[in-house]
Amino acid sequence: MESVLHITTLHYLVLGAALFLLGVIGVLTRRNVVIVLMSIELILNAVNLNLVAFSRMWGGLHGQVFAIFVITDAAAEAAVGLGILIAFFRNKETVNIDEVNLLKW
Amino acid sequence: MAPVATPFFFYVLSGIMLIGGILVITRKNPVHSAVALILTLLAQASIYLMLYAPFVAGVQIILYAGGIMVLFLFVIMLVSIDRSIRERQFNSQRVVGIIAATALGGLFIAVYTKGKDIFPDHVLPIVENDNTQKIATMLYGQYMFAFEIASLLLLVAIIGAVVMAKKRI
């Protein structure tokens, strides 16, 4: 009961792990490229949550600065990923990730 | 000011985040997924506020919920989703994927139950009024080089996205 009513770092880490797993399931099982990219955003957010929780645990701000860098990377990744998606859609007229098989042996 | 009813808000916000995450990976329509992802991101911004990180919470709302998700919605409008909604939504690897995710979850549970004593139970109550100022000092001082690299990365991403989406280069 005490551990339920007292929010510690571990609670945030468990929440981050659950979010990470949802993102992994989305990346591995969905066929729509847009939703795969959104699942990657879920994964990055889980990492950010862990970073901020550790930053709170140690009392410093390094974790928060790192979270801002991760958000920057997420923006760059989304821009490039969606650019690739548009190029792919122009060539194949679909957003199904199973059709991305040009390099498949 | 002492925080009020922290556990209650933590569980409510976690519930919103997890429900939003489940909706993201299960909806057929990508627009519904995007709206669920926005819900998740906003709940996460509130959790950042609970962790005394107001600047990261603001960046989360402005950049993630405001910028990246608008980009996603624009691309969903550009590509035709009528056909993909009628198709099968999950690929043939879904059983393997769920098994892999379960194994990863088991790993997380093992690590967190073993390493429970590493994390201190009582976190220090730091209530900082100059959070943004301190982060700015760190970004432009200690992390100057990383900051410049990040700006270079964004430049490369802009050029890459334009080249990728252009019809004839």
mmCIF file with all atom_site columns, C-alpha atoms in Angstrom, chain A residues 62 64-73, chain B residues 135-155:
data_model
loop_
_atom_site.group_PDB
_atom_site.id
_atom_site.type_symbol
_atom_site.label_atom_id
_atom_site.label_alt_id
_atom_site.label_comp_id
_atom_site.label_asym_id
_atom_site.label_entity_id
_atom_site.label_seq_id
_atom_site.pdbx_PDB_ins_code
_atom_site.Cartn_x
_atom_site.Cartn_y
_atom_site.Cartn_z
_atom_site.occupancy
_atom_site.B_iso_or_equiv
_atom_site.pdbx_formal_charge
_atom_site.auth_seq_id
_atom_site.auth_comp_id
_atom_site.auth_asym_id
_atom_site.auth_atom_id
_atom_site.pdbx_PDB_model_num
ATOM 1  C CA . HIS A 1 62  ? 21.480 17.088 -17.343 1.00 0.00 ? 62  HIS A CA 1
ATOM 2  C CA . GLN A 1 64  ? 16.325 17.449 -19.039 1.00 0.00 ? 64  GLN A CA 1
ATOM 3  C CA . VAL A 1 65  ? 18.929 18.911 -21.404 1.00 0.00 ? 65  VAL A CA 1
ATOM 4  C CA . PHE A 1 66  ? 19.383 15.485 -22.921 1.00 0.00 ? 66  PHE A CA 1
ATOM 5  C CA . ALA A 1 67  ? 15.591 15.136 -23.290 1.00 0.00 ? 67  ALA A CA 1
ATOM 6  C CA . ILE A 1 68  ? 15.589 18.352 -25.331 1.00 0.00 ? 68  ILE A CA 1
ATOM 7  C CA . PHE A 1 69  ? 18.262 16.889 -27.617 1.00 0.00 ? 69  PHE A CA 1
ATOM 8  C CA . VAL A 1 70  ? 16.155 13.751 -28.013 1.00 0.00 ? 70  VAL A CA 1
ATOM 9  C CA . ILE A 1 71  ? 13.167 15.913 -29.011 1.00 0.00 ? 71  ILE A CA 1
ATOM 10 C CA . THR A 1 72  ? 15.388 17.624 -31.625 1.00 0.00 ? 72  THR A CA 1
ATOM 11 C CA . ASP A 1 73  ? 16.372 14.245 -33.009 1.00 0.00 ? 73  ASP A CA 1
ATOM 12 C CA . ILE B 2 135 ? 18.746 24.844 -18.825 1.00 0.00 ? 135 ILE B CA 1
ATOM 13 C CA . ALA B 2 136 ? 19.628 27.767 -21.104 1.00 0.00 ? 136 ALA B CA 1
ATOM 14 C CA . THR B 2 137 ? 22.914 28.298 -19.273 1.00 0.00 ? 137 THR B CA 1
ATOM 15 C CA . MET B 2 138 ? 23.752 24.629 -19.668 1.00 0.00 ? 138 MET B CA 1
ATOM 16 C CA . LEU B 2 139 ? 22.746 24.516 -23.347 1.00 0.00 ? 139 LEU B CA 1
ATOM 17 C CA . TYR B 2 140 ? 24.862 27.529 -24.269 1.00 0.00 ? 140 TYR B CA 1
ATOM 18 C CA . GLY B 2 141 ? 27.732 26.685 -21.923 1.00 0.00 ? 141 GLY B CA 1
ATOM 19 C CA . GLN B 2 142 ? 28.494 23.096 -21.132 1.00 0.00 ? 142 GLN B CA 1
ATOM 20 C CA . TYR B 2 143 ? 26.560 21.606 -24.068 1.00 0.00 ? 143 TYR B CA 1
ATOM 21 C CA . MET B 2 144 ? 27.576 24.192 -26.677 1.00 0.00 ? 144 MET B CA 1
ATOM 22 C CA . PHE B 2 145 ? 29.172 21.651 -28.999 1.00 0.00 ? 145 PHE B CA 1
ATOM 23 C CA . ALA B 2 146 ? 26.208 19.250 -28.785 1.00 0.00 ? 146 ALA B CA 1
ATOM 24 C CA . PHE B 2 147 ? 23.908 22.202 -29.463 1.00 0.00 ? 147 PHE B CA 1
ATOM 25 C CA . GLU B 2 148 ? 25.813 23.091 -32.628 1.00 0.00 ? 148 GLU B CA 1
ATOM 26 C CA . ILE B 2 149 ? 25.784 19.467 -33.756 1.00 0.00 ? 149 ILE B CA 1
ATOM 27 C CA . ALA B 2 150 ? 22.011 19.397 -33.205 1.00 0.00 ? 150 ALA B CA 1
ATOM 28 C CA . SER B 2 151 ? 21.566 22.482 -35.386 1.00 0.00 ? 151 SER B CA 1
ATOM 29 C CA . LEU B 2 152 ? 23.686 20.855 -38.097 1.00 0.00 ? 152 LEU B CA 1
ATOM 30 C CA . LEU B 2 153 ? 21.558 17.715 -37.802 1.00 0.00 ? 153 LEU B CA 1
ATOM 31 C CA . LEU B 2 154 ? 18.392 19.770 -38.278 1.00 0.00 ? 154 LEU B CA 1
ATOM 32 C CA . LEU B 2 155 ? 19.894 21.455 -41.358 1.00 0.00 ? 155 LEU B CA 1
#
